[in-house]
Amino acid sequence: MIHVLHLLDRTTTAEGVEQFALLLKATHPSAGIRHRLAVLGPHDTVELVRRAGLAEIFDGMLTLHSAGWADPTGWRALRRAAQSLDMPPTLIQAWGIPAIVAATVAFGRKFPCVGVFTEPPDRRQIRLLRVLDRPAWRWIAMSAATAHALAAAVAPDRITLIPPAVSMADAKAPEEGVAALRLALGIAPDEGPVLLLAGDGPSARHDWGLWAGAILQQLYPRTRVLVRENPRFREGAGGTALSNRRAADPGVDRFRDALADPDLLVVAPGSARWSALVHAADVLLATPDHATGTGALLAAMAAGTLVVTTPVPAMTELIAHGETGLVARHPAPRFIAARLEEYMTDSTLRYPLVDRARARVYAQNAVSAMAEWFVQLWKDRGGTE
């Protein structure tokens, strides 16, 4: 029996939690594998776990809080909790830098470990990984760009590239219909086109997409830009009713009042899944940064929603211009708006692009394929250490 202890922390991205949820739902219960979950950090991480439905899978989920400046990663709490487990883990799988630090400090070389990265690490994280890297660690990159960035910090022969997954069941259009979905978000039936901006968190560059939408609005006055609020927003901290004043990211807050038409922007709740929002949009616009992630892109591709992105390696791995979507020549609002205008004025572009995009996702990004990769890794690690 292989016992996998999963560690999530405050830096685990919303996409990382969604990928984790897909993986666990595909492998739990599974013969010969048992999963345990420990959440390190503040309440907003627990909120992400709850929204992803993970708390329903695990009995006795461990919620471990760090001890402030004296123990910012929560390794002390992790070591104490591990002593109370009914059975020690066979291996540890960390989904964030603080979790990697906590596992290294709390357990040392006692157990084999796996670190998962859904987006490329930044320079500070690379420096830290150079210190933390040990033969006991194996590293998972969920894109080639992430694998390339990791290779600057850890041994390349211990990096495994596992493509991210998307639920094909979620790719189906909602039963209530697109019009009802838009209405629930505050978008009237006569409004459109609707641009959905991908990306979560404070590092997302939604301001680029907002300006591109404002440029497009000069041609299509009823254009609406849809943004999902920061998914770490907690209900009760700012109300539960849909509101365009909810926090999405600093870029949105900074440029909201500068927009000529404040109705251009529509903010969806953080609890909304990308698999639902992509059906409400005509186009998914991936902003030029690593905070975009790939989960939203995969959801759009599977649902048949056109993706427009910028020439960033993590994005162009999935989106080839003229094949599976559109890629702007430069990561600037006017070039993004030009690609959107090109699409709007040529009705023959849509169906070939979305059909090829959907076929690519179905062939390379199924949940079963991702689960098979991870299960094989767990068995190899559990049987060799």
Short mmCIF file of C-alpha atoms in Angstrom, two decimals:
data_model
loop_
_atom_site.label_atom_id
_atom_site.label_comp_id
_atom_site.label_asym_id
_atom_site.label_seq_id
_atom_site.Cartn_x
_atom_site.Cartn_y
_atom_site.Cartn_z
CA MET A 1 0.00 0.00 0.00
CA ILE A 2 1.36 3.43 -1.01
CA HIS A 3 0.41 6.29 1.33
CA VAL A 4 0.72 9.70 -0.35
CA LEU A 5 0.69 12.77 1.90
CA HIS A 6 -0.25 15.83 -0.18
CA LEU A 7 0.77 19.28 1.05
CA LEU A 8 -0.97 22.45 -0.14
CA ASP A 9 0.07 25.92 1.03
CA ARG A 10 -0.67 29.61 0.61
CA THR A 11 1.25 29.77 -2.69
CA THR A 12 -0.60 26.86 -4.29
CA THR A 13 -2.32 28.46 -7.25
CA ALA A 14 -6.05 28.16 -7.88
CA GLU A 15 -5.16 26.21 -11.00
CA GLY A 16 -2.93 23.94 -8.92
CA VAL A 17 -5.82 23.17 -6.60
CA GLU A 18 -8.07 22.45 -9.59
CA GLN A 19 -5.48 20.11 -11.12
CA PHE A 20 -5.06 18.43 -7.75
CA ALA A 21 -8.83 17.97 -7.48
CA LEU A 22 -9.00 16.36 -10.93
CA LEU A 23 -6.12 14.03 -10.03
CA LEU A 24 -7.59 12.96 -6.71
CA LYS A 25 -11.07 12.38 -8.07
CA ALA A 26 -9.54 10.14 -10.75
CA THR A 27 -7.40 8.11 -8.33
CA HIS A 28 -9.52 7.98 -5.15
CA PRO A 29 -10.33 5.34 -4.23
CA SER A 30 -7.60 3.39 -6.02
CA ALA A 31 -6.25 -0.06 -5.31
CA GLY A 32 -2.94 0.12 -3.51
CA ILE A 33 -2.93 3.91 -3.04
CA ARG A 34 -4.16 5.93 -0.08
CA HIS A 35 -4.21 9.74 -0.01
CA ARG A 36 -3.92 12.13 2.92
CA LEU A 37 -4.12 15.92 2.68
CA ALA A 38 -2.52 18.61 4.83
CA VAL A 39 -3.17 22.29 4.19
CA LEU A 40 -0.43 24.63 5.41
CA GLY A 41 -1.22 28.29 5.81
CA PRO A 42 -4.14 30.70 6.09
CA HIS A 43 -7.86 30.18 5.77
CA ASP A 44 -8.01 31.26 2.11
CA THR A 45 -6.13 28.10 1.09
CA VAL A 46 -8.68 26.02 2.96
CA GLU A 47 -11.39 27.95 1.09
CA LEU A 48 -9.88 26.93 -2.25
CA VAL A 49 -9.81 23.32 -1.10
CA ARG A 50 -13.44 23.51 -0.01
CA ARG A 51 -14.59 25.04 -3.29
CA ALA A 52 -12.78 22.34 -5.26
CA GLY A 53 -14.72 19.66 -3.37
CA LEU A 54 -11.59 18.14 -1.83
CA ALA A 55 -12.81 18.32 1.76
CA GLU A 56 -15.55 15.85 0.82
CA ILE A 57 -12.99 13.29 -0.39
CA PHE A 58 -10.73 13.31 2.65
CA ASP A 59 -11.77 12.18 6.10
CA GLY A 60 -9.93 14.14 8.75
CA MET A 61 -8.18 16.64 6.47
CA LEU A 62 -5.29 18.22 8.35
CA THR A 63 -5.36 22.02 8.59
CA LEU A 64 -1.96 23.20 9.78
CA HIS A 65 -1.25 26.86 10.47
CA SER A 66 2.21 28.37 10.43
CA ALA A 67 3.62 29.99 13.56
CA GLY A 68 4.19 33.41 12.00
CA TRP A 69 7.71 34.74 11.58
CA ALA A 70 9.21 31.94 13.70
CA ASP A 71 7.86 29.23 11.38
CA PRO A 72 6.53 30.82 8.17
CA THR A 73 6.24 27.53 6.26
CA GLY A 74 4.48 25.51 8.96
CA TRP A 75 7.09 22.74 9.19
CA ARG A 76 6.78 22.48 12.99
CA ALA A 77 3.04 21.92 12.73
CA LEU A 78 3.65 19.42 9.94
CA ARG A 79 6.14 17.41 11.96
CA ARG A 80 3.82 17.31 14.99
CA ALA A 81 0.87 16.25 12.82
CA ALA A 82 2.89 13.53 11.11
CA GLN A 83 3.60 11.94 14.49
CA SER A 84 -0.12 11.53 15.08
CA LEU A 85 -0.91 9.86 11.74
CA ASP A 86 -2.18 6.30 12.01
CA MET A 87 0.36 5.27 9.39
CA PRO A 88 3.46 7.15 8.13
CA PRO A 89 3.42 8.29 4.50
CA THR A 90 5.23 6.36 1.79
CA LEU A 91 5.97 9.59 -0.03
CA ILE A 92 5.15 13.29 0.20
CA GLN A 93 3.80 15.39 -2.66
CA ALA A 94 4.09 19.18 -2.27
CA TRP A 95 2.13 21.69 -4.36
CA GLY A 96 3.99 24.91 -3.46
CA ILE A 97 7.31 26.34 -2.32
CA PRO A 98 6.45 26.64 1.42
CA ALA A 99 5.21 23.03 1.34
CA ILE A 100 8.50 21.96 -0.27
CA VAL A 101 10.42 23.79 2.47
CA ALA A 102 8.23 22.28 5.20
CA ALA A 103 8.64 18.76 3.85
CA THR A 104 12.42 19.17 3.57
CA VAL A 105 12.86 20.59 7.07
CA ALA A 106 10.30 18.39 8.83
CA PHE A 107 11.26 15.07 7.27
CA GLY A 108 14.73 15.57 5.79
CA ARG A 109 15.58 12.47 3.78
CA LYS A 110 13.20 10.17 5.63
CA PHE A 111 10.65 9.91 2.80
CA PRO A 112 10.83 10.31 -0.99
CA CYS A 113 9.22 13.58 -2.09
CA VAL A 114 7.57 14.99 -5.21
CA GLY A 115 7.23 18.70 -5.94
CA VAL A 116 4.59 19.85 -8.44
CA PHE A 117 4.76 23.13 -10.40
CA THR A 118 1.81 24.28 -12.50
CA GLU A 119 3.65 27.43 -13.60
CA PRO A 120 7.33 28.41 -13.97
CA PRO A 121 9.07 29.40 -10.72
CA ASP A 122 10.29 32.98 -10.45
CA ARG A 123 13.89 33.98 -9.77
CA ARG A 124 13.51 34.00 -6.00
CA GLN A 125 11.97 30.53 -6.05
CA ILE A 126 14.73 29.24 -8.34
CA ARG A 127 17.37 30.41 -5.87
CA LEU A 128 15.53 28.67 -3.05
CA LEU A 129 15.14 25.44 -5.02
CA ARG A 130 18.88 25.32 -5.63
CA VAL A 131 19.31 25.12 -1.87
CA LEU A 132 16.48 22.65 -1.27
CA ASP A 133 17.16 20.22 -4.12
CA ARG A 134 18.09 16.75 -2.86
CA PRO A 135 18.22 13.28 -4.47
CA ALA A 136 15.09 12.45 -2.47
CA TRP A 137 13.11 14.95 -4.55
CA ARG A 138 11.47 14.41 -7.92
CA TRP A 139 9.98 17.40 -9.72
CA ILE A 140 6.81 17.59 -11.82
CA ALA A 141 6.43 20.32 -14.45
CA MET A 142 3.01 20.74 -16.05
CA SER A 143 4.35 22.59 -19.10
CA ALA A 144 7.57 22.60 -21.13
CA ALA A 145 8.19 26.23 -20.11
CA THR A 146 7.95 25.21 -16.46
CA ALA A 147 10.33 22.29 -17.02
CA HIS A 148 12.82 24.63 -18.69
CA ALA A 149 12.68 27.05 -15.75
CA LEU A 150 13.08 24.22 -13.22
CA ALA A 151 16.15 22.93 -15.05
CA ALA A 152 17.96 26.11 -13.97
CA ALA A 153 17.53 25.11 -10.32
CA VAL A 154 17.37 21.31 -10.04
CA ALA A 155 18.85 18.26 -11.73
CA PRO A 156 17.17 17.87 -15.15
CA ASP A 157 17.11 14.07 -14.87
CA ARG A 158 14.75 14.40 -11.90
CA ILE A 159 12.19 16.51 -13.78
CA THR A 160 9.13 14.83 -15.29
CA LEU A 161 6.82 16.66 -17.69
CA ILE A 162 3.18 15.73 -17.10
CA PRO A 163 0.65 17.70 -19.20
CA PRO A 164 -2.22 19.32 -17.28
CA ALA A 165 -5.71 17.91 -17.61
CA VAL A 166 -9.22 19.16 -18.18
CA SER A 167 -12.47 17.40 -17.35
CA MET A 168 -14.28 16.50 -20.54
CA ALA A 169 -17.53 16.26 -18.59
CA ASP A 170 -17.18 19.94 -17.63
CA ALA A 171 -16.68 20.86 -21.29
CA LYS A 172 -20.38 20.34 -21.98
CA ALA A 173 -22.57 23.42 -22.23
CA PRO A 174 -24.69 24.17 -19.12
CA GLU A 175 -28.19 22.75 -19.13
CA GLU A 176 -29.75 26.16 -18.46
CA GLY A 177 -28.17 27.54 -21.63
CA VAL A 178 -25.64 30.26 -22.35
CA ALA A 179 -28.19 33.09 -22.18
CA ALA A 180 -29.19 32.13 -18.63
CA LEU A 181 -25.55 31.82 -17.62
CA ARG A 182 -24.76 35.29 -18.94
CA LEU A 183 -27.80 36.75 -17.26
CA ALA A 184 -26.68 35.29 -13.90
CA LEU A 185 -23.37 37.09 -14.39
CA GLY A 186 -25.10 40.39 -15.15
CA ILE A 187 -24.70 40.32 -18.93
CA ALA A 188 -27.89 41.20 -20.84
CA PRO A 189 -28.93 39.11 -23.88
CA ASP A 190 -28.24 41.98 -26.28
CA GLU A 191 -24.70 42.56 -24.98
CA GLY A 192 -21.61 41.17 -26.65
CA PRO A 193 -19.09 40.12 -27.74
CA VAL A 194 -17.95 38.83 -24.33
CA LEU A 195 -14.21 38.58 -23.65
CA LEU A 196 -13.17 36.40 -20.72
CA LEU A 197 -9.77 37.29 -19.21
CA ALA A 198 -7.80 34.31 -17.95
CA GLY A 199 -5.56 34.55 -14.89
CA ASP A 200 -5.88 34.63 -11.13
CA GLY A 201 -4.18 36.43 -8.30
CA PRO A 202 -2.21 39.63 -7.77
CA SER A 203 0.33 38.94 -10.52
CA ALA A 204 -2.26 38.60 -13.30
CA ARG A 205 -2.09 41.39 -15.88
CA HIS A 206 -5.80 41.97 -16.43
CA ASP A 207 -5.10 45.61 -17.27
CA TRP A 208 -3.76 44.50 -20.67
CA GLY A 209 -6.99 42.71 -21.46
CA LEU A 210 -9.12 45.58 -20.18
CA TRP A 211 -7.44 48.06 -22.50
CA ALA A 212 -7.73 45.64 -25.41
CA GLY A 213 -11.44 45.35 -24.63
CA ALA A 214 -11.77 49.13 -24.43
CA ILE A 215 -10.19 49.43 -27.88
CA LEU A 216 -12.55 46.78 -29.25
CA GLN A 217 -15.49 48.60 -27.70
CA GLN A 218 -14.92 51.45 -30.15
CA LEU A 219 -15.99 49.04 -32.90
CA TYR A 220 -18.51 47.02 -30.90
CA PRO A 221 -20.11 49.31 -28.29
CA ARG A 222 -21.79 46.42 -26.45
CA THR A 223 -18.49 44.62 -25.78
CA ARG A 224 -18.17 43.20 -22.27
CA VAL A 225 -15.00 42.04 -20.50
CA LEU A 226 -15.55 39.24 -18.00
CA VAL A 227 -13.05 38.70 -15.16
CA ARG A 228 -13.11 36.11 -12.38
CA GLU A 229 -12.39 37.66 -9.01
CA ASN A 230 -9.48 36.45 -6.94
CA PRO A 231 -10.57 32.90 -6.04
CA ARG A 232 -9.08 33.33 -2.57
CA PHE A 233 -11.84 35.85 -1.81
CA ARG A 234 -13.80 34.53 1.16
CA GLU A 235 -17.56 34.71 1.30
CA GLY A 236 -18.56 36.79 4.27
CA ALA A 237 -15.56 39.12 3.90
CA GLY A 238 -17.16 41.15 1.13
CA GLY A 239 -20.68 39.87 0.71
CA THR A 240 -22.09 37.09 -1.44
CA ALA A 241 -24.06 39.00 -4.07
CA LEU A 242 -22.53 39.46 -7.50
CA SER A 243 -20.92 42.87 -7.69
CA ASN A 244 -18.68 44.63 -10.16
CA ARG A 245 -16.80 46.15 -7.22
CA ARG A 246 -15.35 42.83 -6.06
CA ALA A 247 -11.58 42.50 -6.05
CA ALA A 248 -10.10 40.70 -9.03
CA ASP A 249 -6.50 41.92 -8.99
CA PRO A 250 -4.64 45.24 -8.64
CA GLY A 251 -4.67 45.75 -12.41
CA VAL A 252 -8.47 45.70 -12.48
CA ASP A 253 -8.79 47.94 -9.43
CA ARG A 254 -6.29 50.45 -10.84
CA PHE A 255 -7.88 50.79 -14.27
CA ARG A 256 -11.56 50.30 -13.41
CA ASP A 257 -12.27 53.99 -12.84
CA ALA A 258 -10.22 55.01 -15.90
CA LEU A 259 -12.53 53.17 -18.29
CA ALA A 260 -14.73 55.38 -20.44
CA ASP A 261 -17.60 52.93 -19.94
CA PRO A 262 -17.61 51.36 -16.47
CA ASP A 263 -20.15 48.81 -17.67
CA LEU A 264 -17.45 47.31 -19.89
CA LEU A 265 -16.21 45.25 -16.94
CA VAL A 266 -18.14 42.34 -15.42
CA VAL A 267 -16.65 40.50 -12.43
CA ALA A 268 -17.65 36.89 -11.80
CA PRO A 269 -17.39 35.37 -8.31
CA GLY A 270 -14.21 33.51 -7.39
CA SER A 271 -16.21 30.35 -6.76
CA ALA A 272 -17.16 30.20 -10.46
CA ARG A 273 -15.34 27.46 -12.35
CA TRP A 274 -13.50 28.18 -15.59
CA SER A 275 -15.44 25.31 -17.16
CA ALA A 276 -18.64 27.37 -16.69
CA LEU A 277 -17.27 30.82 -17.48
CA VAL A 278 -15.82 29.80 -20.85
CA HIS A 279 -19.33 28.96 -22.04
CA ALA A 280 -20.46 32.51 -21.21
CA ALA A 281 -17.67 33.99 -23.34
CA ASP A 282 -17.14 34.33 -27.06
CA VAL A 283 -13.36 34.61 -26.66
CA LEU A 284 -10.92 33.70 -23.90
CA LEU A 285 -8.08 36.22 -23.76
CA ALA A 286 -4.91 34.94 -22.09
CA THR A 287 -2.94 37.85 -20.65
CA PRO A 288 0.85 38.00 -21.17
CA ASP A 289 2.20 36.55 -17.96
CA HIS A 290 2.73 33.27 -16.15
CA ALA A 291 -0.19 33.85 -13.76
CA THR A 292 -2.58 32.94 -16.58
CA GLY A 293 -1.83 29.25 -16.18
CA THR A 294 -3.16 26.66 -18.56
CA GLY A 295 -6.32 25.47 -16.82
CA ALA A 296 -8.51 28.23 -18.24
CA LEU A 297 -7.05 27.74 -21.72
CA LEU A 298 -7.73 24.01 -21.65
CA ALA A 299 -11.30 24.59 -20.42
CA ALA A 300 -11.93 27.01 -23.29
CA MET A 301 -10.38 24.74 -25.89
CA ALA A 302 -12.45 21.77 -24.70
CA ALA A 303 -15.65 23.85 -24.69
CA GLY A 304 -15.14 25.25 -28.18
CA THR A 305 -14.39 28.83 -27.13
CA LEU A 306 -11.75 30.65 -29.17
CA VAL A 307 -8.49 31.44 -27.34
CA VAL A 308 -6.47 34.56 -28.13
CA THR A 309 -3.09 34.80 -26.44
CA THR A 310 0.28 36.51 -26.66
CA PRO A 311 3.72 35.14 -27.61
CA VAL A 312 4.60 33.70 -24.19
CA PRO A 313 6.14 30.18 -24.24
CA ALA A 314 3.76 28.73 -21.66
CA MET A 315 0.81 29.86 -23.81
CA THR A 316 2.13 29.06 -27.28
CA GLU A 317 2.72 25.46 -26.19
CA LEU A 318 -1.05 25.08 -26.43
CA ILE A 319 -2.05 27.79 -28.88
CA ALA A 320 -0.51 27.78 -32.36
CA HIS A 321 -1.55 30.82 -34.38
CA GLY A 322 -4.02 29.89 -37.09
CA GLU A 323 -4.15 26.28 -35.92
CA THR A 324 -5.67 26.09 -32.41
CA GLY A 325 -6.22 29.79 -31.73
CA LEU A 326 -4.85 33.25 -32.39
CA VAL A 327 -1.56 34.70 -31.12
CA ALA A 328 -0.95 38.46 -31.05
CA ARG A 329 2.31 39.64 -32.61
CA HIS A 330 3.35 41.48 -29.42
CA PRO A 331 2.05 41.46 -25.81
CA ALA A 332 0.49 44.91 -26.06
CA PRO A 333 -3.22 45.92 -25.96
CA ARG A 334 -3.34 47.31 -29.51
CA PHE A 335 -1.89 44.12 -30.99
CA ILE A 336 -4.28 42.00 -28.91
CA ALA A 337 -7.19 44.15 -30.08
CA ALA A 338 -6.02 43.73 -33.68
CA ARG A 339 -6.22 39.95 -33.36
CA LEU A 340 -9.68 40.23 -31.82
CA GLU A 341 -10.83 42.50 -34.65
CA GLU A 342 -9.40 40.04 -37.17
CA TYR A 343 -11.50 37.30 -35.64
CA MET A 344 -14.64 39.44 -35.40
CA THR A 345 -14.49 40.43 -39.07
CA ASP A 346 -13.79 36.93 -40.45
CA SER A 347 -16.54 34.47 -39.61
CA THR A 348 -14.70 31.60 -41.33
CA LEU A 349 -11.97 31.57 -38.66
CA ARG A 350 -13.97 30.30 -35.72
CA TYR A 351 -14.99 26.72 -36.48
CA PRO A 352 -11.70 25.35 -37.90
CA LEU A 353 -9.76 26.86 -34.99
CA VAL A 354 -12.02 25.61 -32.21
CA ASP A 355 -12.41 22.17 -33.80
CA ARG A 356 -8.64 21.67 -33.97
CA ALA A 357 -8.23 23.03 -30.44
CA ARG A 358 -10.85 20.65 -29.08
CA ALA A 359 -9.25 17.69 -30.87
CA ARG A 360 -5.84 18.59 -29.40
CA VAL A 361 -7.19 18.72 -25.85
CA TYR A 362 -9.07 15.45 -26.18
CA ALA A 363 -5.93 13.75 -27.51
CA GLN A 364 -3.35 15.13 -25.06
CA ASN A 365 -5.02 16.48 -21.92
CA ALA A 366 -7.43 13.85 -20.64
CA VAL A 367 -7.67 13.37 -16.87
CA SER A 368 -7.08 9.64 -17.26
CA ALA A 369 -3.72 10.29 -18.95
CA MET A 370 -2.57 12.65 -16.20
CA ALA A 371 -3.70 10.22 -13.49
CA GLU A 372 -1.81 7.37 -15.16
CA TRP A 373 1.41 9.42 -15.16
CA PHE A 374 1.07 10.29 -11.48
CA VAL A 375 0.13 6.77 -10.37
CA GLN A 376 3.17 5.34 -12.15
CA LEU A 377 5.37 7.95 -10.48
CA TRP A 378 3.94 7.14 -7.04
CA LYS A 379 4.53 3.44 -7.57
CA ASP A 380 8.09 4.00 -8.77
CA ARG A 381 8.89 6.30 -5.84
CA GLY A 382 7.12 4.16 -3.29
CA GLY A 383 8.93 1.04 -4.41
CA THR A 384 12.45 2.43 -4.73
CA GLU A 385 12.97 4.35 -1.51
#
